[in-house]
């Protein structure tokens, strides 16, 4: 597990199932990007969210937006672990996207920063394409919205 900000860490499945380590790190929430482990595994009172992303081509843009909205919501609860199978591609995509969108910075700059802190970062070409498509389809003011309004924003942004 590597801390990218004071309250966002990137890890893999092993990090997510090591609940003692998660709790000792002060993590309150987990965002799973590969579907396992999920809230059914949770017996320690953590807040879990799951947005399954394919580690390559084939993800709808709305799936990335959903993951970013969940990450934004989870940060209000405290420290968050964002994980996928290995913490190499999907998790860095989501965290770098979140940093870019919340600070109005370039995605490439944020990805470089993530890669400096998470040495095992290597985004699949399909995920780089997903980010480019996301930037072309979703307007900056619609990228991170409260989850209650996400469905309306998704419908209007895809028209």
PDB file of C-alpha atoms in Angstrom:
ATOM      1  CA  UNK A   1       0.000   0.000   0.000  1.00  0.00           C
ATOM      2  CA  UNK A   2       1.305   3.435  -0.961  1.00  0.00           C
ATOM      3  CA  UNK A   3      -0.028   6.784   0.218  1.00  0.00           C
ATOM      4  CA  UNK A   4      -0.629   9.173  -2.657  1.00  0.00           C
ATOM      5  CA  UNK A   5      -2.105  11.956  -0.515  1.00  0.00           C
ATOM      6  CA  UNK A   6      -2.619  12.210   3.230  1.00  0.00           C
ATOM      7  CA  UNK A   7      -5.976  10.480   2.837  1.00  0.00           C
ATOM      8  CA  UNK A   8      -5.787   8.362  -0.354  1.00  0.00           C
ATOM      9  CA  UNK A   9      -3.754   5.162  -0.626  1.00  0.00           C
ATOM     10  CA  UNK A  10      -3.388   2.767  -3.561  1.00  0.00           C
ATOM     11  CA  UNK A  11      -3.075  -0.931  -2.961  1.00  0.00           C
ATOM     12  CA  UNK A  12      -3.836  -4.392  -4.252  1.00  0.00           C
ATOM     13  CA  UNK A  13      -6.196  -7.181  -3.191  1.00  0.00           C
ATOM     14  CA  UNK A  14      -3.780  -8.374  -0.505  1.00  0.00           C
ATOM     15  CA  UNK A  15      -3.798  -4.899   1.040  1.00  0.00           C
ATOM     16  CA  UNK A  16      -7.597  -4.830   0.996  1.00  0.00           C
ATOM     17  CA  UNK A  17      -7.991  -8.191   2.740  1.00  0.00           C
ATOM     18  CA  UNK A  18      -5.382  -7.384   5.399  1.00  0.00           C
ATOM     19  CA  UNK A  19      -8.013  -5.658   7.494  1.00  0.00           C
ATOM     20  CA  UNK A  20      -5.755  -5.294  10.526  1.00  0.00           C
ATOM     21  CA  UNK A  21      -3.290  -3.319   8.411  1.00  0.00           C
ATOM     22  CA  UNK A  22      -6.109  -1.273   6.893  1.00  0.00           C
ATOM     23  CA  UNK A  23      -7.464  -0.359  10.316  1.00  0.00           C
ATOM     24  CA  UNK A  24      -3.972   0.338  11.712  1.00  0.00           C
ATOM     25  CA  UNK A  25      -3.416   2.771   8.828  1.00  0.00           C
ATOM     26  CA  UNK A  26      -6.537   4.660   9.871  1.00  0.00           C
ATOM     27  CA  UNK A  27      -8.402   3.770   6.698  1.00  0.00           C
ATOM     28  CA  UNK A  28     -12.158   4.198   7.018  1.00  0.00           C
ATOM     29  CA  UNK A  29     -13.227   3.232   3.497  1.00  0.00           C
ATOM     30  CA  UNK A  30     -12.239   1.011   0.588  1.00  0.00           C
ATOM     31  CA  UNK A  31     -12.977   1.539  -3.103  1.00  0.00           C
ATOM     32  CA  UNK A  32     -12.627  -1.751  -4.968  1.00  0.00           C
ATOM     33  CA  UNK A  33     -12.164  -1.532  -8.730  1.00  0.00           C
ATOM     34  CA  UNK A  34     -12.103  -5.228  -9.525  1.00  0.00           C
ATOM     35  CA  UNK A  35     -15.081  -6.575  -7.606  1.00  0.00           C
ATOM     36  CA  UNK A  36     -13.202  -8.482  -4.927  1.00  0.00           C
ATOM     37  CA  UNK A  37     -12.908  -8.282  -2.054  1.00  0.00           C
ATOM     38  CA  UNK A  38     -16.148  -6.443  -1.553  1.00  0.00           C
ATOM     39  CA  UNK A  39     -18.490  -5.453   1.248  1.00  0.00           C
ATOM     40  CA  UNK A  40     -19.484  -9.096   1.810  1.00  0.00           C
ATOM     41  CA  UNK A  41     -15.917  -9.649   3.060  1.00  0.00           C
ATOM     42  CA  UNK A  42     -16.149  -6.692   5.449  1.00  0.00           C
ATOM     43  CA  UNK A  43     -16.549  -7.614   9.096  1.00  0.00           C
ATOM     44  CA  UNK A  44     -14.761  -4.600  10.573  1.00  0.00           C
ATOM     45  CA  UNK A  45     -17.165  -1.729   9.949  1.00  0.00           C
ATOM     46  CA  UNK A  46     -15.375  -0.223   6.952  1.00  0.00           C
ATOM     47  CA  UNK A  47     -17.319   1.570   4.255  1.00  0.00           C
ATOM     48  CA  UNK A  48     -16.924  -0.314   0.981  1.00  0.00           C
ATOM     49  CA  UNK A  49     -17.786   0.724  -2.540  1.00  0.00           C
ATOM     50  CA  UNK A  50     -17.215  -1.329  -5.662  1.00  0.00           C
ATOM     51  CA  UNK A  51     -17.024  -0.115  -9.255  1.00  0.00           C
ATOM     52  CA  UNK A  52     -15.769  -2.872 -11.507  1.00  0.00           C
ATOM     53  CA  UNK A  53     -13.423  -1.662 -14.224  1.00  0.00           C
ATOM     54  CA  UNK A  54     -11.967  -3.846 -16.951  1.00  0.00           C
ATOM     55  CA  UNK A  55      -8.170  -3.664 -16.929  1.00  0.00           C
ATOM     56  CA  UNK A  56      -8.029  -2.585 -20.557  1.00  0.00           C
ATOM     57  CA  UNK A  57     -10.484  -1.682 -23.307  1.00  0.00           C
ATOM     58  CA  UNK A  58     -14.251  -1.931 -22.923  1.00  0.00           C
ATOM     59  CA  UNK A  59     -15.141   0.348 -20.002  1.00  0.00           C
ATOM     60  CA  UNK A  60     -17.954   2.840 -20.425  1.00  0.00           C
ATOM     61  CA  UNK A  61     -16.973   6.415 -19.554  1.00  0.00           C
ATOM     62  CA  UNK A  62     -19.736   6.467 -16.967  1.00  0.00           C
ATOM     63  CA  UNK A  63     -17.961   3.729 -15.011  1.00  0.00           C
ATOM     64  CA  UNK A  64     -14.905   5.937 -14.506  1.00  0.00           C
ATOM     65  CA  UNK A  65     -17.129   8.839 -13.492  1.00  0.00           C
ATOM     66  CA  UNK A  66     -18.934   6.607 -10.995  1.00  0.00           C
ATOM     67  CA  UNK A  67     -15.629   5.519  -9.442  1.00  0.00           C
ATOM     68  CA  UNK A  68     -14.537   9.155  -9.093  1.00  0.00           C
ATOM     69  CA  UNK A  69     -17.815  10.141  -7.461  1.00  0.00           C
ATOM     70  CA  UNK A  70     -17.492   7.254  -4.993  1.00  0.00           C
ATOM     71  CA  UNK A  71     -13.929   8.246  -4.167  1.00  0.00           C
ATOM     72  CA  UNK A  72     -15.069  11.803  -3.551  1.00  0.00           C
ATOM     73  CA  UNK A  73     -17.840  10.613  -1.233  1.00  0.00           C
ATOM     74  CA  UNK A  74     -15.547   8.209   0.638  1.00  0.00           C
ATOM     75  CA  UNK A  75     -12.977  10.944   1.303  1.00  0.00           C
ATOM     76  CA  UNK A  76     -15.600  12.754   3.376  1.00  0.00           C
ATOM     77  CA  UNK A  77     -15.484   9.775   5.772  1.00  0.00           C
ATOM     78  CA  UNK A  78     -11.692   9.824   6.191  1.00  0.00           C
ATOM     79  CA  UNK A  79      -8.793   7.880   4.716  1.00  0.00           C
ATOM     80  CA  UNK A  80      -9.506   5.699   1.677  1.00  0.00           C
ATOM     81  CA  UNK A  81      -7.783   2.684   0.134  1.00  0.00           C
ATOM     82  CA  UNK A  82      -8.326   2.445  -3.633  1.00  0.00           C
ATOM     83  CA  UNK A  83      -7.447  -1.005  -4.915  1.00  0.00           C
ATOM     84  CA  UNK A  84      -7.658  -3.291  -7.887  1.00  0.00           C
ATOM     85  CA  UNK A  85      -6.036  -6.692  -8.359  1.00  0.00           C
ATOM     86  CA  UNK A  86      -2.411  -5.490  -8.319  1.00  0.00           C
ATOM     87  CA  UNK A  87      -2.728  -1.726  -7.813  1.00  0.00           C
ATOM     88  CA  UNK A  88      -0.842  -1.090 -11.041  1.00  0.00           C
ATOM     89  CA  UNK A  89      -3.311   0.187 -13.625  1.00  0.00           C
ATOM     90  CA  UNK A  90      -6.949   0.735 -12.604  1.00  0.00           C
ATOM     91  CA  UNK A  91      -6.238   2.224  -9.173  1.00  0.00           C
ATOM     92  CA  UNK A  92      -3.624   4.709 -10.449  1.00  0.00           C
ATOM     93  CA  UNK A  93      -6.059   5.703 -13.223  1.00  0.00           C
ATOM     94  CA  UNK A  94      -8.819   6.512 -10.755  1.00  0.00           C
ATOM     95  CA  UNK A  95      -6.586   8.297  -8.245  1.00  0.00           C
ATOM     96  CA  UNK A  96      -4.760  10.362 -10.881  1.00  0.00           C
ATOM     97  CA  UNK A  97      -8.105  11.203 -12.504  1.00  0.00           C
ATOM     98  CA  UNK A  98      -9.508  12.270  -9.167  1.00  0.00           C
ATOM     99  CA  UNK A  99      -6.513  14.476  -8.416  1.00  0.00           C
ATOM    100  CA  UNK A 100      -6.691  16.053 -11.880  1.00  0.00           C
ATOM    101  CA  UNK A 101     -10.419  16.697 -11.688  1.00  0.00           C
ATOM    102  CA  UNK A 102     -10.503  18.095  -8.168  1.00  0.00           C
ATOM    103  CA  UNK A 103      -7.517  20.408  -8.677  1.00  0.00           C
ATOM    104  CA  UNK A 104      -8.172  21.347 -12.333  1.00  0.00           C
ATOM    105  CA  UNK A 105      -4.738  19.985 -13.286  1.00  0.00           C
ATOM    106  CA  UNK A 106      -3.624  17.892 -16.206  1.00  0.00           C
ATOM    107  CA  UNK A 107      -4.182  14.169 -15.934  1.00  0.00           C
ATOM    108  CA  UNK A 108      -0.668  13.418 -17.240  1.00  0.00           C
ATOM    109  CA  UNK A 109       0.898  15.573 -14.516  1.00  0.00           C
ATOM    110  CA  UNK A 110      -1.158  13.865 -11.812  1.00  0.00           C
ATOM    111  CA  UNK A 111      -0.355  10.419 -13.217  1.00  0.00           C
ATOM    112  CA  UNK A 112       3.377  11.219 -13.065  1.00  0.00           C
ATOM    113  CA  UNK A 113       2.970  12.222  -9.409  1.00  0.00           C
ATOM    114  CA  UNK A 114       1.099   9.002  -8.636  1.00  0.00           C
ATOM    115  CA  UNK A 115       3.808   6.975 -10.414  1.00  0.00           C
ATOM    116  CA  UNK A 116       6.506   8.612  -8.282  1.00  0.00           C
ATOM    117  CA  UNK A 117       4.731   7.448  -5.142  1.00  0.00           C
ATOM    118  CA  UNK A 118       3.452   4.113  -6.466  1.00  0.00           C
ATOM    119  CA  UNK A 119       6.434   2.634  -8.310  1.00  0.00           C
ATOM    120  CA  UNK A 120       4.364  -0.181  -9.799  1.00  0.00           C
ATOM    121  CA  UNK A 121       2.250   2.036 -12.038  1.00  0.00           C
ATOM    122  CA  UNK A 122       1.630   1.057 -15.648  1.00  0.00           C
ATOM    123  CA  UNK A 123      -1.735   1.946 -17.145  1.00  0.00           C
ATOM    124  CA  UNK A 124      -3.104  -0.357 -19.813  1.00  0.00           C
ATOM    125  CA  UNK A 125      -3.640   1.381 -23.199  1.00  0.00           C
ATOM    126  CA  UNK A 126      -7.401   0.857 -22.887  1.00  0.00           C
ATOM    127  CA  UNK A 127      -7.437   2.805 -19.633  1.00  0.00           C
ATOM    128  CA  UNK A 128      -5.484   5.678 -21.164  1.00  0.00           C
ATOM    129  CA  UNK A 129      -8.062   5.729 -23.954  1.00  0.00           C
ATOM    130  CA  UNK A 130     -10.838   5.692 -21.349  1.00  0.00           C
ATOM    131  CA  UNK A 131      -9.397   8.800 -19.687  1.00  0.00           C
ATOM    132  CA  UNK A 132      -9.118  10.590 -23.068  1.00  0.00           C
ATOM    133  CA  UNK A 133     -12.719   9.687 -23.882  1.00  0.00           C
ATOM    134  CA  UNK A 134     -13.825  10.801 -20.414  1.00  0.00           C
ATOM    135  CA  UNK A 135     -12.158  14.202 -20.933  1.00  0.00           C
ATOM    136  CA  UNK A 136     -13.856  14.631 -24.316  1.00  0.00           C
ATOM    137  CA  UNK A 137     -17.332  13.538 -23.193  1.00  0.00           C
ATOM    138  CA  UNK A 138     -17.705  14.754 -19.598  1.00  0.00           C
ATOM    139  CA  UNK A 139     -17.491  18.515 -19.048  1.00  0.00           C
ATOM    140  CA  UNK A 140     -15.205  19.561 -16.166  1.00  0.00           C
ATOM    141  CA  UNK A 141     -18.114  20.848 -14.069  1.00  0.00           C
ATOM    142  CA  UNK A 142     -19.889  17.483 -14.427  1.00  0.00           C
ATOM    143  CA  UNK A 143     -16.990  15.197 -13.546  1.00  0.00           C
ATOM    144  CA  UNK A 144     -17.319  14.892  -9.780  1.00  0.00           C
ATOM    145  CA  UNK A 145     -20.854  15.338  -8.554  1.00  0.00           C
ATOM    146  CA  UNK A 146     -22.760  14.007  -5.538  1.00  0.00           C
ATOM    147  CA  UNK A 147     -23.853  10.448  -6.200  1.00  0.00           C
ATOM    148  CA  UNK A 148     -27.502  11.426  -5.762  1.00  0.00           C
ATOM    149  CA  UNK A 149     -27.257  13.592  -8.885  1.00  0.00           C
ATOM    150  CA  UNK A 150     -24.971  11.344 -10.891  1.00  0.00           C
ATOM    151  CA  UNK A 151     -27.671   9.673 -12.990  1.00  0.00           C
ATOM    152  CA  UNK A 152     -29.056  13.012 -14.223  1.00  0.00           C
ATOM    153  CA  UNK A 153     -25.571  14.280 -15.031  1.00  0.00           C
ATOM    154  CA  UNK A 154     -24.681  11.058 -16.849  1.00  0.00           C
ATOM    155  CA  UNK A 155     -27.771  11.294 -19.027  1.00  0.00           C
ATOM    156  CA  UNK A 156     -27.246  14.970 -19.899  1.00  0.00           C
ATOM    157  CA  UNK A 157     -23.519  14.587 -20.585  1.00  0.00           C
ATOM    158  CA  UNK A 158     -23.977  11.698 -22.977  1.00  0.00           C
ATOM    159  CA  UNK A 159     -26.556  13.438 -25.184  1.00  0.00           C
TER     160      UNK A 159
END
